[in-house]
Every structure is written in C-alpha cells, then in structure tokens.
PDB file of C-alpha atoms in Angstrom:
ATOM      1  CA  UNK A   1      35.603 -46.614   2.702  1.00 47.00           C
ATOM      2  CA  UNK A   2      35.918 -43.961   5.161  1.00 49.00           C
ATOM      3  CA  UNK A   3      39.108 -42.420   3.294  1.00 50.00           C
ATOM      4  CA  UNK A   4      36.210 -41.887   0.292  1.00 50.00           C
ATOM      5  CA  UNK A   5      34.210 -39.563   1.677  1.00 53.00           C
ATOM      6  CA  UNK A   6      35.885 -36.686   1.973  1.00 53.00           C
ATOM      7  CA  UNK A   7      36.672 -36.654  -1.671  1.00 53.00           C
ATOM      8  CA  UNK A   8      32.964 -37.315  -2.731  1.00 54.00           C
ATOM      9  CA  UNK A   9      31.614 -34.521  -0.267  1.00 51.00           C
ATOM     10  CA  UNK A  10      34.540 -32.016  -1.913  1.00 50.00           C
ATOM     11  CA  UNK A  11      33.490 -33.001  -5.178  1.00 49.00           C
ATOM     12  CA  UNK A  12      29.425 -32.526  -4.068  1.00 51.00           C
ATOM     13  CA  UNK A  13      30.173 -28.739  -2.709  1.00 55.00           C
ATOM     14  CA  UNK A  14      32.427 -27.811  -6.016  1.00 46.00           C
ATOM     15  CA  UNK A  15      29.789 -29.059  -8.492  1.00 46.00           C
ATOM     16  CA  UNK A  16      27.155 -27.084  -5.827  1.00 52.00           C
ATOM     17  CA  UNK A  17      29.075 -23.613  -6.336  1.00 47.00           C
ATOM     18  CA  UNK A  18      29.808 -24.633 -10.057  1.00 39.00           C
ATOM     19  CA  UNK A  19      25.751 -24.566 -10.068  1.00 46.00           C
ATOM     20  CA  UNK A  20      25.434 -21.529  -8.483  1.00 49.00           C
ATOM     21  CA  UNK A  21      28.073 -19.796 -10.764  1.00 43.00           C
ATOM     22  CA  UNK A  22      25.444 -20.145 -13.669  1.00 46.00           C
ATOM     23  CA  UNK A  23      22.389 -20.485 -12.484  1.00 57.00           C
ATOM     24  CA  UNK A  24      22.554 -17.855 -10.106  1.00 67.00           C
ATOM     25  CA  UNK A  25      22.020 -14.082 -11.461  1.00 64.00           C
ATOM     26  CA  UNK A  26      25.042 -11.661 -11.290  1.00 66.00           C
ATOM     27  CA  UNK A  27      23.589  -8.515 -11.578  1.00 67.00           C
ATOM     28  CA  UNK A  28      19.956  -7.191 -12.849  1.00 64.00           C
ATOM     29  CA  UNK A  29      20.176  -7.900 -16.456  1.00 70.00           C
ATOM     30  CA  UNK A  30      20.752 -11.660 -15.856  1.00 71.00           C
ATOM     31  CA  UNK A  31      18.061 -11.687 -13.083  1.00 71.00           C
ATOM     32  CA  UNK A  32      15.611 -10.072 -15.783  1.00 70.00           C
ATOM     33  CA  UNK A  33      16.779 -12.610 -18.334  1.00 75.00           C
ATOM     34  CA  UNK A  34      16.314 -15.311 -15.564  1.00 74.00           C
ATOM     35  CA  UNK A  35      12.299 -14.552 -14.664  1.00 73.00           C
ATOM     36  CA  UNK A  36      11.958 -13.977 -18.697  1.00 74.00           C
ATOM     37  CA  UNK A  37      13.072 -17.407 -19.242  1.00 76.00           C
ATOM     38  CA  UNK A  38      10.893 -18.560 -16.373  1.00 70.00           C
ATOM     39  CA  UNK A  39       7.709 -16.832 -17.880  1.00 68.00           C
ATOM     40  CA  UNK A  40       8.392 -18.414 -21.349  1.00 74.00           C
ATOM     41  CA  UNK A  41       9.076 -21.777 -19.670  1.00 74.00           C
ATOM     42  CA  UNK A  42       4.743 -20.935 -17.800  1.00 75.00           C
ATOM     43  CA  UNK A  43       6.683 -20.798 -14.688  1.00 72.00           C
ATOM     44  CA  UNK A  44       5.589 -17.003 -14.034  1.00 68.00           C
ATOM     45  CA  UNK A  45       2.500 -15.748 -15.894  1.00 70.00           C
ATOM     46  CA  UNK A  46       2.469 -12.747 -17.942  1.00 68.00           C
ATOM     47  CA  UNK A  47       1.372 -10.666 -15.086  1.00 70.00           C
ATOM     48  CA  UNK A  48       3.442 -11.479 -12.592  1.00 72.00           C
ATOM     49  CA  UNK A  49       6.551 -10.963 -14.940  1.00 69.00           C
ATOM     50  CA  UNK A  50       5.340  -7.321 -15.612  1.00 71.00           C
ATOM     51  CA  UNK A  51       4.809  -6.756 -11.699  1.00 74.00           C
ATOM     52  CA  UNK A  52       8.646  -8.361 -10.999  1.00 75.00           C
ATOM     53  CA  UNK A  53      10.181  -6.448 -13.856  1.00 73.00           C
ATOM     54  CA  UNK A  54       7.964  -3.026 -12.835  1.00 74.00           C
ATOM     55  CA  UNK A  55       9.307  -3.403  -9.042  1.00 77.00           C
ATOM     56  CA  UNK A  56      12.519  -4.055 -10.774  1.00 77.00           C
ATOM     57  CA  UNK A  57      12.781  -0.626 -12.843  1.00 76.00           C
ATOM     58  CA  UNK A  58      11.254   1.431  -9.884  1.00 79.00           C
ATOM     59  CA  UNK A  59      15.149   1.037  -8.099  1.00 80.00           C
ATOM     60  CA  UNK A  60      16.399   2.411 -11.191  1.00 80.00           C
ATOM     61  CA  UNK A  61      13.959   5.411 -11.813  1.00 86.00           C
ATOM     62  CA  UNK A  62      13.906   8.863  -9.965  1.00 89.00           C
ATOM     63  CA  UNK A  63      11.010  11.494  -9.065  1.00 91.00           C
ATOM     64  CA  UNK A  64      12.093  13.431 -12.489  1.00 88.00           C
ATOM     65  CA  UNK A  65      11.041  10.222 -14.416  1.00 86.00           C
ATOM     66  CA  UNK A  66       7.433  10.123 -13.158  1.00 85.00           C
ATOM     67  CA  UNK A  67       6.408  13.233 -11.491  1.00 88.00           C
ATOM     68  CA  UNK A  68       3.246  15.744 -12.702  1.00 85.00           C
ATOM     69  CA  UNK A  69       4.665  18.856 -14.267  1.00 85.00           C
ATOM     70  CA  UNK A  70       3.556  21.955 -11.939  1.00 83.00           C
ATOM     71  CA  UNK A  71       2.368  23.123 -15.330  1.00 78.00           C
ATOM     72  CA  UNK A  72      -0.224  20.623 -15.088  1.00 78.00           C
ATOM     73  CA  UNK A  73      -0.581  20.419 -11.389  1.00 85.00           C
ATOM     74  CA  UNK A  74      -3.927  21.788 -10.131  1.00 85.00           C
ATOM     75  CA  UNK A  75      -2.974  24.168  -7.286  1.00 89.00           C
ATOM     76  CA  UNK A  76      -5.546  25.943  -4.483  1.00 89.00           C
ATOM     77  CA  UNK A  77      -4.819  29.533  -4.136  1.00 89.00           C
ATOM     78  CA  UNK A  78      -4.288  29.828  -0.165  1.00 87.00           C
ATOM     79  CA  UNK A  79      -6.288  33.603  -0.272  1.00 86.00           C
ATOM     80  CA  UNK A  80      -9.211  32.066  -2.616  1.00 85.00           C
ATOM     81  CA  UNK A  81     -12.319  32.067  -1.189  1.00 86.00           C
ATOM     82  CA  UNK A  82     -13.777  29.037   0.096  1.00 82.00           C
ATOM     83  CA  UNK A  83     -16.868  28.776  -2.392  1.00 84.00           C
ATOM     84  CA  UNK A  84     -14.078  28.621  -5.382  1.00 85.00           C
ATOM     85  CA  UNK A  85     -11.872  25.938  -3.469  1.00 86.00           C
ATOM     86  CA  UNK A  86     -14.947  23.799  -3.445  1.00 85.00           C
ATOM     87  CA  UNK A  87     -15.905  24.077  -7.097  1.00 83.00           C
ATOM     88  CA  UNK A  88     -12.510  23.527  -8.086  1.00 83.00           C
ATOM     89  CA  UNK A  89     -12.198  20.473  -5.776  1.00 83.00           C
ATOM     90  CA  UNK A  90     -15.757  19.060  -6.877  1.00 79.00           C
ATOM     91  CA  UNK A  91     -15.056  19.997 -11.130  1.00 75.00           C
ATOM     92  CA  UNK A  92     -10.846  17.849 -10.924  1.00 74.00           C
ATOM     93  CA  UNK A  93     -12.251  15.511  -8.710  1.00 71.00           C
ATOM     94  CA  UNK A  94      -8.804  15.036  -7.420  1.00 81.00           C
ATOM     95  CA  UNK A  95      -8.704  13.789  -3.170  1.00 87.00           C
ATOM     96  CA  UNK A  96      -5.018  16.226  -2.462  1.00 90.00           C
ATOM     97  CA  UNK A  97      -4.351  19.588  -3.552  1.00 92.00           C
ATOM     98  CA  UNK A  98      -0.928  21.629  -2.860  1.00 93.00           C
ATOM     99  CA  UNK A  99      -1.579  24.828  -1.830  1.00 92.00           C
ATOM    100  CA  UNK A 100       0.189  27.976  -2.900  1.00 90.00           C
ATOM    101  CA  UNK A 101       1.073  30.933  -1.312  1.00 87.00           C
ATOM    102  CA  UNK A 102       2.043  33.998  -3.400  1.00 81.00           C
ATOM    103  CA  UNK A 103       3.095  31.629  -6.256  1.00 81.00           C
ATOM    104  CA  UNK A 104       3.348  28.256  -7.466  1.00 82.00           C
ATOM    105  CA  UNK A 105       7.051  27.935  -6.503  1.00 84.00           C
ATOM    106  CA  UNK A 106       5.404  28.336  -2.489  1.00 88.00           C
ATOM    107  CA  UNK A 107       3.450  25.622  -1.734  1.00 92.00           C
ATOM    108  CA  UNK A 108       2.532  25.900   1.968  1.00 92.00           C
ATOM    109  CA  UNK A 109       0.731  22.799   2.210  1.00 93.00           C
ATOM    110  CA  UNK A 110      -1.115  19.884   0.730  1.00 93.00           C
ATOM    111  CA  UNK A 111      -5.365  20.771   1.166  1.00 92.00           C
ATOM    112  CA  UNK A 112      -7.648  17.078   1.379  1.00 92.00           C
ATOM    113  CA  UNK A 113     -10.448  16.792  -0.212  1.00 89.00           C
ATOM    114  CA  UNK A 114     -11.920  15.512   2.672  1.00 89.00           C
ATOM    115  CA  UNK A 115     -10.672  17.879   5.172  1.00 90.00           C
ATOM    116  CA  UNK A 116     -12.372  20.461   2.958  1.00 88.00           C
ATOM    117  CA  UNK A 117     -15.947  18.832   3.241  1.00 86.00           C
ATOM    118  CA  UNK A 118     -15.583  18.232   6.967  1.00 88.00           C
ATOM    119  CA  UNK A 119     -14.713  21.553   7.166  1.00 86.00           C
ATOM    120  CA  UNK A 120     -18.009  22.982   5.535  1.00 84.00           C
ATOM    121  CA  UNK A 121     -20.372  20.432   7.198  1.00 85.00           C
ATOM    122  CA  UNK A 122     -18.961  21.447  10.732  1.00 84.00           C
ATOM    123  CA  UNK A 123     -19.047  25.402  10.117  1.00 78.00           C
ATOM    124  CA  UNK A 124     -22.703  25.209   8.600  1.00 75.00           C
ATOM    125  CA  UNK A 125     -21.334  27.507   5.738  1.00 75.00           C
ATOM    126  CA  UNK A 126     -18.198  28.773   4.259  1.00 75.00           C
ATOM    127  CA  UNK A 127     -16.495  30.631   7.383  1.00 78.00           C
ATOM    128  CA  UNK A 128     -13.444  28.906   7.913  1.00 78.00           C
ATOM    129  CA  UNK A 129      -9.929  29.227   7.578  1.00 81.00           C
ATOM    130  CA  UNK A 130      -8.297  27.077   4.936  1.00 83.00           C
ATOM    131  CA  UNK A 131      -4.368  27.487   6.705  1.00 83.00           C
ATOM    132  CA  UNK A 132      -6.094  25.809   9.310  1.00 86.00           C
ATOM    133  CA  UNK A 133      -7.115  22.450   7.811  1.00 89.00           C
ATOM    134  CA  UNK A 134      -3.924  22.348   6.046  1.00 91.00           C
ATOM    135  CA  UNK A 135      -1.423  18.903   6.511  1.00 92.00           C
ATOM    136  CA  UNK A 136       2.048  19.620   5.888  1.00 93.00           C
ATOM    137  CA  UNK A 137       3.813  19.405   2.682  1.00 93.00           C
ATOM    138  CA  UNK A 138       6.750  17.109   2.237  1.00 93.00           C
ATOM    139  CA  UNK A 139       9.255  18.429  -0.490  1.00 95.00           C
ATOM    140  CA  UNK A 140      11.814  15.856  -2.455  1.00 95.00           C
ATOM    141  CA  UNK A 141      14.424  16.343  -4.528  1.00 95.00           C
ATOM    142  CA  UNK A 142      14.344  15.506  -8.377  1.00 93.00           C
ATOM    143  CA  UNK A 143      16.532  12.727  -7.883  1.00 93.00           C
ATOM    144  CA  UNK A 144      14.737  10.921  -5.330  1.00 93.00           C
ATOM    145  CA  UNK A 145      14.927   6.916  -5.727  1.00 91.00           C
ATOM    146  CA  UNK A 146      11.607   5.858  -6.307  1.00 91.00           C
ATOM    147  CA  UNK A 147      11.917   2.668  -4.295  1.00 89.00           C
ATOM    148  CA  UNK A 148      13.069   5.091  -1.187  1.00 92.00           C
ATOM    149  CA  UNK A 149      10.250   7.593  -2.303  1.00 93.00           C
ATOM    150  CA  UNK A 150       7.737   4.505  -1.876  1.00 91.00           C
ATOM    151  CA  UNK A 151       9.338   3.314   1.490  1.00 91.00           C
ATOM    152  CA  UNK A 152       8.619   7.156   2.906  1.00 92.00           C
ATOM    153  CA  UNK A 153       5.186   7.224   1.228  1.00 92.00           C
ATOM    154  CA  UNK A 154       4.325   3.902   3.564  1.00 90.00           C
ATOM    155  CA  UNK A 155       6.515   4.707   6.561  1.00 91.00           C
ATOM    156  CA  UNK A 156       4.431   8.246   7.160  1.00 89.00           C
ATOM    157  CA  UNK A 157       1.559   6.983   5.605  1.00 88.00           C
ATOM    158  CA  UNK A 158       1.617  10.163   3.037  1.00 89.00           C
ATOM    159  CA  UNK A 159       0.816   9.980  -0.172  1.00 91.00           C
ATOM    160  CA  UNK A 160       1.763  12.983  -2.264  1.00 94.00           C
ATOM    161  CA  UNK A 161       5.087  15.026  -2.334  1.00 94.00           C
ATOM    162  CA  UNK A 162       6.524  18.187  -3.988  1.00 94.00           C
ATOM    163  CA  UNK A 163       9.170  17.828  -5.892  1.00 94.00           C
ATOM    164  CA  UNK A 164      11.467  20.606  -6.081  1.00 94.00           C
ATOM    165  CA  UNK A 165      14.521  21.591  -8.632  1.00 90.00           C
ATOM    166  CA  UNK A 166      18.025  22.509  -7.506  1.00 87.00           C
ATOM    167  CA  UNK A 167      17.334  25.984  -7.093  1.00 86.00           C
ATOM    168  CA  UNK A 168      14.163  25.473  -4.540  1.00 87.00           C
ATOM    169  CA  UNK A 169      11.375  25.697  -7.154  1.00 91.00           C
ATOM    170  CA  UNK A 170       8.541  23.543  -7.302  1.00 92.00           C
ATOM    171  CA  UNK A 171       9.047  21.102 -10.561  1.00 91.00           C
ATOM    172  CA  UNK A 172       5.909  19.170  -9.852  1.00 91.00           C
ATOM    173  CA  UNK A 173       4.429  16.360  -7.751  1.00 93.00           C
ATOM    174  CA  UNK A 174       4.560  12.936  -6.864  1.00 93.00           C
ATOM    175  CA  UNK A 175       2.272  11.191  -6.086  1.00 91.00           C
ATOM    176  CA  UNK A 176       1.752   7.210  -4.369  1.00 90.00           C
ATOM    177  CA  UNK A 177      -0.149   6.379  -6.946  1.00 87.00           C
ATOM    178  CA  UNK A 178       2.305   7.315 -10.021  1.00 86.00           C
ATOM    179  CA  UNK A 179       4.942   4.690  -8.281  1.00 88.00           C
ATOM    180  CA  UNK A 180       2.223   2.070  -8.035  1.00 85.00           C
ATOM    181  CA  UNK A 181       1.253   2.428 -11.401  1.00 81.00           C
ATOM    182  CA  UNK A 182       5.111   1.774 -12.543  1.00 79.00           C
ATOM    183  CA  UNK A 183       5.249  -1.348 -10.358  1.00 79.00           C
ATOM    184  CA  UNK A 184       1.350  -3.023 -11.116  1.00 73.00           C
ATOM    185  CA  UNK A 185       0.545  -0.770 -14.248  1.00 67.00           C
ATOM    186  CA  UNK A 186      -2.080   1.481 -14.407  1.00 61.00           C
ATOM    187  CA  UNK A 187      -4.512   2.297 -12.151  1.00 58.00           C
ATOM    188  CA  UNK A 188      -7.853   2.699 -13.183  1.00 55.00           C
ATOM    189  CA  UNK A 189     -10.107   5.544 -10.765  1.00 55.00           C
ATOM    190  CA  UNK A 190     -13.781   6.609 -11.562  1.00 48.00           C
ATOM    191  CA  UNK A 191     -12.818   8.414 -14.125  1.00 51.00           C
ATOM    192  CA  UNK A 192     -11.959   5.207 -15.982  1.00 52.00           C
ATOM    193  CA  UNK A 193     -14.267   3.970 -18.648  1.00 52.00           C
ATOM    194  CA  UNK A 194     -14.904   0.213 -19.585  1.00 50.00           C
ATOM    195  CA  UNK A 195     -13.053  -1.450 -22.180  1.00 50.00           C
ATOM    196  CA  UNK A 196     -16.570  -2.309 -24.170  1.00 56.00           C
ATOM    197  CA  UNK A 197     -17.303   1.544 -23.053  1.00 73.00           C
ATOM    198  CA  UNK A 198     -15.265   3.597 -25.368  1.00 83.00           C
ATOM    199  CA  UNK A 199     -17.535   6.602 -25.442  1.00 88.00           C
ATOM    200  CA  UNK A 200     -19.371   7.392 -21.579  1.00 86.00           C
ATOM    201  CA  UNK A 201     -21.818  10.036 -21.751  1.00 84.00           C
ATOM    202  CA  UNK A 202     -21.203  12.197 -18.459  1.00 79.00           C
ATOM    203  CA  UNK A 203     -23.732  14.805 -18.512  1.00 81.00           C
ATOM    204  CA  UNK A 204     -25.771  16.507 -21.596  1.00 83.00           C
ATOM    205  CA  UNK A 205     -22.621  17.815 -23.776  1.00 88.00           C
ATOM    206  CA  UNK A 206     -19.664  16.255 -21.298  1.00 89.00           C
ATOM    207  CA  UNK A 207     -18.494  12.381 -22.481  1.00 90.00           C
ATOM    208  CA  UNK A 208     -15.053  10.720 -21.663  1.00 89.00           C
ATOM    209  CA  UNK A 209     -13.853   8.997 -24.413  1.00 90.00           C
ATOM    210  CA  UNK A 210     -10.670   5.846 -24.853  1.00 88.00           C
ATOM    211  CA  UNK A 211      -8.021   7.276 -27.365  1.00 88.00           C
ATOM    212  CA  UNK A 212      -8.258   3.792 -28.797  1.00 87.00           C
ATOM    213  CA  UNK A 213     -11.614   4.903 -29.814  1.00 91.00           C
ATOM    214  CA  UNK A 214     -12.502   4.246 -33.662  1.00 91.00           C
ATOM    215  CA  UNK A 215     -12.969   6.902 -35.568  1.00 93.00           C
ATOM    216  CA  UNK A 216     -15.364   5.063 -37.217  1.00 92.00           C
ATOM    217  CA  UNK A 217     -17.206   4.582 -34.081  1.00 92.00           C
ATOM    218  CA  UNK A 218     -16.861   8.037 -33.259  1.00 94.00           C
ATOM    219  CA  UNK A 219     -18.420   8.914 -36.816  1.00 93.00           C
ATOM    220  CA  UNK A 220     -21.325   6.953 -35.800  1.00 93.00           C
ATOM    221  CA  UNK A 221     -22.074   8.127 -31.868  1.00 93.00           C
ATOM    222  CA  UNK A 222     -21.949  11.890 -33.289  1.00 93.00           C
ATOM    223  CA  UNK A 223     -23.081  11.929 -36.243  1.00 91.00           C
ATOM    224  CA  UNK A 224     -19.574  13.423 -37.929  1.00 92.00           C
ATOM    225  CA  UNK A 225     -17.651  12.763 -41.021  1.00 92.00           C
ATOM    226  CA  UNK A 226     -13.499  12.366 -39.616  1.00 91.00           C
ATOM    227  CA  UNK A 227     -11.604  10.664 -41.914  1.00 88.00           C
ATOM    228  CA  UNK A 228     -10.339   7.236 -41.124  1.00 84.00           C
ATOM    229  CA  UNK A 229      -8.093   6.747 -43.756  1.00 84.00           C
ATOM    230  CA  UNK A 230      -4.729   7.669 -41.648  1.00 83.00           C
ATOM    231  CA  UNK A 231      -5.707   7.302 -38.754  1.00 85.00           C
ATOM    232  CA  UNK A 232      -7.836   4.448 -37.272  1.00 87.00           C
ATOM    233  CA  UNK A 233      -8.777   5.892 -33.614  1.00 90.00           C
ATOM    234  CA  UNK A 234      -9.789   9.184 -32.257  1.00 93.00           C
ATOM    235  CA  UNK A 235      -6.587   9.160 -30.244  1.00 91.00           C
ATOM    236  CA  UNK A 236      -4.562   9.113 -33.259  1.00 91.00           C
ATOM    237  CA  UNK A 237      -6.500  11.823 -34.936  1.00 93.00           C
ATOM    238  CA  UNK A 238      -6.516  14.267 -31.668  1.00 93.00           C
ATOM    239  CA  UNK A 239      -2.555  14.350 -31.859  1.00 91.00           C
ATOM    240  CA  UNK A 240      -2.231  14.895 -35.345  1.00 90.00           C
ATOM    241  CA  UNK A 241      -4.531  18.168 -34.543  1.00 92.00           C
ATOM    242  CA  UNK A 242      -2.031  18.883 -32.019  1.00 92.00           C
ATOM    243  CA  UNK A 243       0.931  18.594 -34.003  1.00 89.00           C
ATOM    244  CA  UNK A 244       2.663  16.818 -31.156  1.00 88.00           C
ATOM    245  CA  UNK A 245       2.012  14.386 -28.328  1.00 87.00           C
ATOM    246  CA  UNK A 246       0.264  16.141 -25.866  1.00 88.00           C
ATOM    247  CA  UNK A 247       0.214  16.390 -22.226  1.00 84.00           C
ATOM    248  CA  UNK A 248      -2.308  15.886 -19.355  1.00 80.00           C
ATOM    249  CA  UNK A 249      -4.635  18.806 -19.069  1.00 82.00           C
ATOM    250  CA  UNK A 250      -3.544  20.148 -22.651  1.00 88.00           C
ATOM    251  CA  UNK A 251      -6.599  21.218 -24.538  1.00 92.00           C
ATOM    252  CA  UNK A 252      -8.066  21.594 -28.376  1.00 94.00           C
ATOM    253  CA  UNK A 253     -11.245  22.001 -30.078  1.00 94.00           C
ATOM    254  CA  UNK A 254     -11.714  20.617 -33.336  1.00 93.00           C
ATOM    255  CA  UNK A 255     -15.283  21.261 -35.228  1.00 91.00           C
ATOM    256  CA  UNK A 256     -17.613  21.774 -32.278  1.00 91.00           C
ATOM    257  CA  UNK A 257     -15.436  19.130 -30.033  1.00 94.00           C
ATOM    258  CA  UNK A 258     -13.425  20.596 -26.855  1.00 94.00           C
ATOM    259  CA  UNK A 259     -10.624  17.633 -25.910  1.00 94.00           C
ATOM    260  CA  UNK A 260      -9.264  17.748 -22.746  1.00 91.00           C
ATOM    261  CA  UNK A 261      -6.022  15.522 -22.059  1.00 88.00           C
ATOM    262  CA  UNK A 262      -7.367  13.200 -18.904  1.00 83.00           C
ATOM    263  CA  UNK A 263      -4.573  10.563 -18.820  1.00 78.00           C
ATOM    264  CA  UNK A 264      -1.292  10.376 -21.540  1.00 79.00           C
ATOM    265  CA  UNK A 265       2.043   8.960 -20.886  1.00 69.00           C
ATOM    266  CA  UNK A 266       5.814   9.782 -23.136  1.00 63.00           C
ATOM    267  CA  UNK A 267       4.086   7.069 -25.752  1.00 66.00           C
ATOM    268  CA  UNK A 268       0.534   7.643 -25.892  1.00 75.00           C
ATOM    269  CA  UNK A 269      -2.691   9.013 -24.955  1.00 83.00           C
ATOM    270  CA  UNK A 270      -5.213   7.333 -22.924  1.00 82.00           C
ATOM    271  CA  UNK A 271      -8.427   8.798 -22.271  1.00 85.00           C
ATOM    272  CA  UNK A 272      -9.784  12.293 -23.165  1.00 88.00           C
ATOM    273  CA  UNK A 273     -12.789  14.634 -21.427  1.00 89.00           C
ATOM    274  CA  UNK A 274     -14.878  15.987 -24.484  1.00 93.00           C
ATOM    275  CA  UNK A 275     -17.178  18.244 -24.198  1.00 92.00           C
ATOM    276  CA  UNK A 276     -19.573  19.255 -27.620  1.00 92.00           C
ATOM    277  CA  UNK A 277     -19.710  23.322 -28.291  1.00 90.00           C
ATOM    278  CA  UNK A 278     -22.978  24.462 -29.083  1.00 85.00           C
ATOM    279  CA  UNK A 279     -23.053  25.339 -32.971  1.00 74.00           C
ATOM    280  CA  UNK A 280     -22.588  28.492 -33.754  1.00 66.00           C
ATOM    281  CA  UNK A 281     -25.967  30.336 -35.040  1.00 56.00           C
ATOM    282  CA  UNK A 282     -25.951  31.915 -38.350  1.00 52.00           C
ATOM    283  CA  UNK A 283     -25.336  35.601 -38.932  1.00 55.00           C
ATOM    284  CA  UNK A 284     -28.619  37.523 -39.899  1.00 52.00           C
ATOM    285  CA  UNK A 285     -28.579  39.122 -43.177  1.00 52.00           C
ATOM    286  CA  UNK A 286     -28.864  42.817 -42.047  1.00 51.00           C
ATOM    287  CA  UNK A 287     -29.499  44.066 -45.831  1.00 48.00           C
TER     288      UNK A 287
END
C-alpha cells in the first residue's frame, strides 16, 4: 500500500501543473480573455470588468495618450494682476492652474484655487504676491507610464503635472483625474448635467447642454428650426459645423448659438457651454 503513494501523489502534482498550464493566464491578452469569460459566465459584472480591463490598459498607456494640450490648458500669467487671476479662476472654475512666466513653455508653478481665496480673505484686498502662494510644479516626460504617473500622484499627494516634450517645452498637463477616468471611466464634476437633464439653464443666455442632445429637443427648448434629418443630436450637428471633431475649449457660433467644447474625447463629444447671442437689430433705412 505504502509503495502506492508516491505514484498517486506524482500523478496529483502533474495533473495540478497540467491545470495551471491552461487555466492560468500567460500574458495580458489571455488574462483579458480570462475576466471576459468570467463576466459572460455573471462571475464579474459589467462594471467591474470595465474597472479590471481600465486598470489593465493604464500599464500600457503613457502621459502623451491622455494629457491636456497646452493649447487648451488655461494658464495664469505670473505678472497679471490679481483682480484678473480671480475672474479667470471664478469664470473655468478649474481648482489648479500652472503658472507661466514669460511664456507658456515656463511654467513656474502650479497656482490653487484655494490658495488664491485664502490669499484675498487674509490681505482684506488684492495686495499680495502671487510667486508667493505658489506650490511647485512637477514636470514629466511624454512617455511617462501612467501606472508610475498614478503611484507619484498618491506617493506626494499631487495631483497635476506638466508634461514636457524632448526639447524642454511644455506639451500639456496631466492631471489625477485624467488617469482615474481611464481606470473607473468618467468622472462627472459640477459641471456635469443629469442624464434626464440634457439642456441646464445656467444663467439668462448661458445653458450646458449633452451632445447626445436631440435636435429635436433642441428645436423645441429654443424655439429653432435645425434639421434632423442627418443628424439626430445636437452633438452630431455641432461637428458637422466644424468640419472636424473638435477639441476641448474649441469654439463656434452657429445662428445666434456660441458652442464652447466643455468635455470631448478622440471619439466623441460630450457636453458643450452655449451661450445665445443677442439678435442682431435691423439696419435703419437712412433714405
């Protein structure tokens, strides 16, 4: 009997690393075809499949992939005067601003939004010096991993970073919440709009308004005539003005309708700022 057990026990470990042979991923791919399976088979819901696969594609991806353009990257003029650094800071409503020097390609810092307030409550007014309430600017190469980018985000609890080309210019920014958003999917901010809100009125003439929008809809809210017959949203119908998918902070005015790009990806837009023009008064007859 005791001569049998070896054999049995040899025969239990081969048919264990036969197992693991196939059942076990050997590289990515298979591991993505794995949790697939496993999502189809209710083991994983659809969420959680998007979340693995997202933290997945992040190892793969680089700061190029995701960053803000510096063409679209609102920038605080170090010299501007304090008045204008508000108003810009309260009309973007972003929290982190980089902050330029003689030009864009010298940020010296990275202004808070926060910092900025604090800094007018305490002084009573406007005297202050902005160089002072500066935090430092961290600057990353193009081809920055974004799973090490998101490590270094954590580790010193920053959450922004300059991204610069190989000859030292500034090619845009990163930001902690644009490698979130490729891991979980977009993040909505008060700026966001309801899905049964497709058209928020923001003040008198300012709404911000879903690309998925229908145009019929959008017919109806403002009283206009678009054509739905090639295109069923107002999303569709904005880039066709364009000519081309646009990008963030890209603008156009069709009829008496200013569109400003608020959110828009390599596929698609997502949500617009529009703002109605006044109509334009008829010329008097001067015979």
């Amino acid at each position: 009997m005791s001569e049998g057990r070896p054999s049995r026990l040899a025969n239990q470990s081969w048919v264990r690393k036969l197992s693991n042979l196939f059942l076990e991923p050997q590289d990515q791919e298979q591991l993505i075809e794995l949790i697939r399976s496993a999502s189809e088979r209710h083991i994983l819901d659809s969420e959680a499949l998007s979340i693995v696969e997202g933290a997945l594609s992040v190892s793969q991806m680089q700061a190029r992939d995701i960053m803000i353009p510096r063409s679209q990257v609102v920038m605080v003029s170090r010299d501007a005067p304090p008045e204008e650094t508000l108003k810009l800071v309260t009309e973007t409503a972003h929290s982190r601003f980089p902050v330029m020097d003689d030009d864009r390609d010298d940020v010296i810092g990275i202004l808070l939004a926060k910092d900025l307030l604090t800094a007018v409550v305490n002084s009573g007014d406007f005297n202050f010096d902005l160089r002072e309430i500066l935090r430092p600017a961290v600057f990353i190469p193009e081809s920055k991993r974004l799973n090490v980018l998101l490590r270094e985000f954590r580790a010193r609890r920053n959450h922004m970073a300059i991204v610069v080309d190989e000859y030292g210019g500034v090619a845009g920014i990163v930001t902690i919440e644009n490698v979130l958003e490729q891991i979980v999917g977009e993040i909505e901010d008060e700026h966001d709009i309801d899905d049964d809100a497709p058209i928020l009125q923001r003040n008198e003439n300012t709404y911000t308004i879903k690309a998925l929008t229908m145009v019929e809809d959008f017919n109806e809210f403002f009283e206009t005539d678009w054509s739905d017959e090639d295109f069923d949203t107002v999303g569709g119908y904005v880039v066709n003005q364009f000519g081309h998918l646009p990008e963030r902070g890209e603008e156009i005015t069709i009829d008496r309708f200013q569109f400003t790009i608020l959110r828009a990806d390599n596929r698609r837009l997502y949500l617009m700022k529009m703002v109605v023009l006044p109509e334009e008064e008829p010329e008097a007859d001067t015979e």
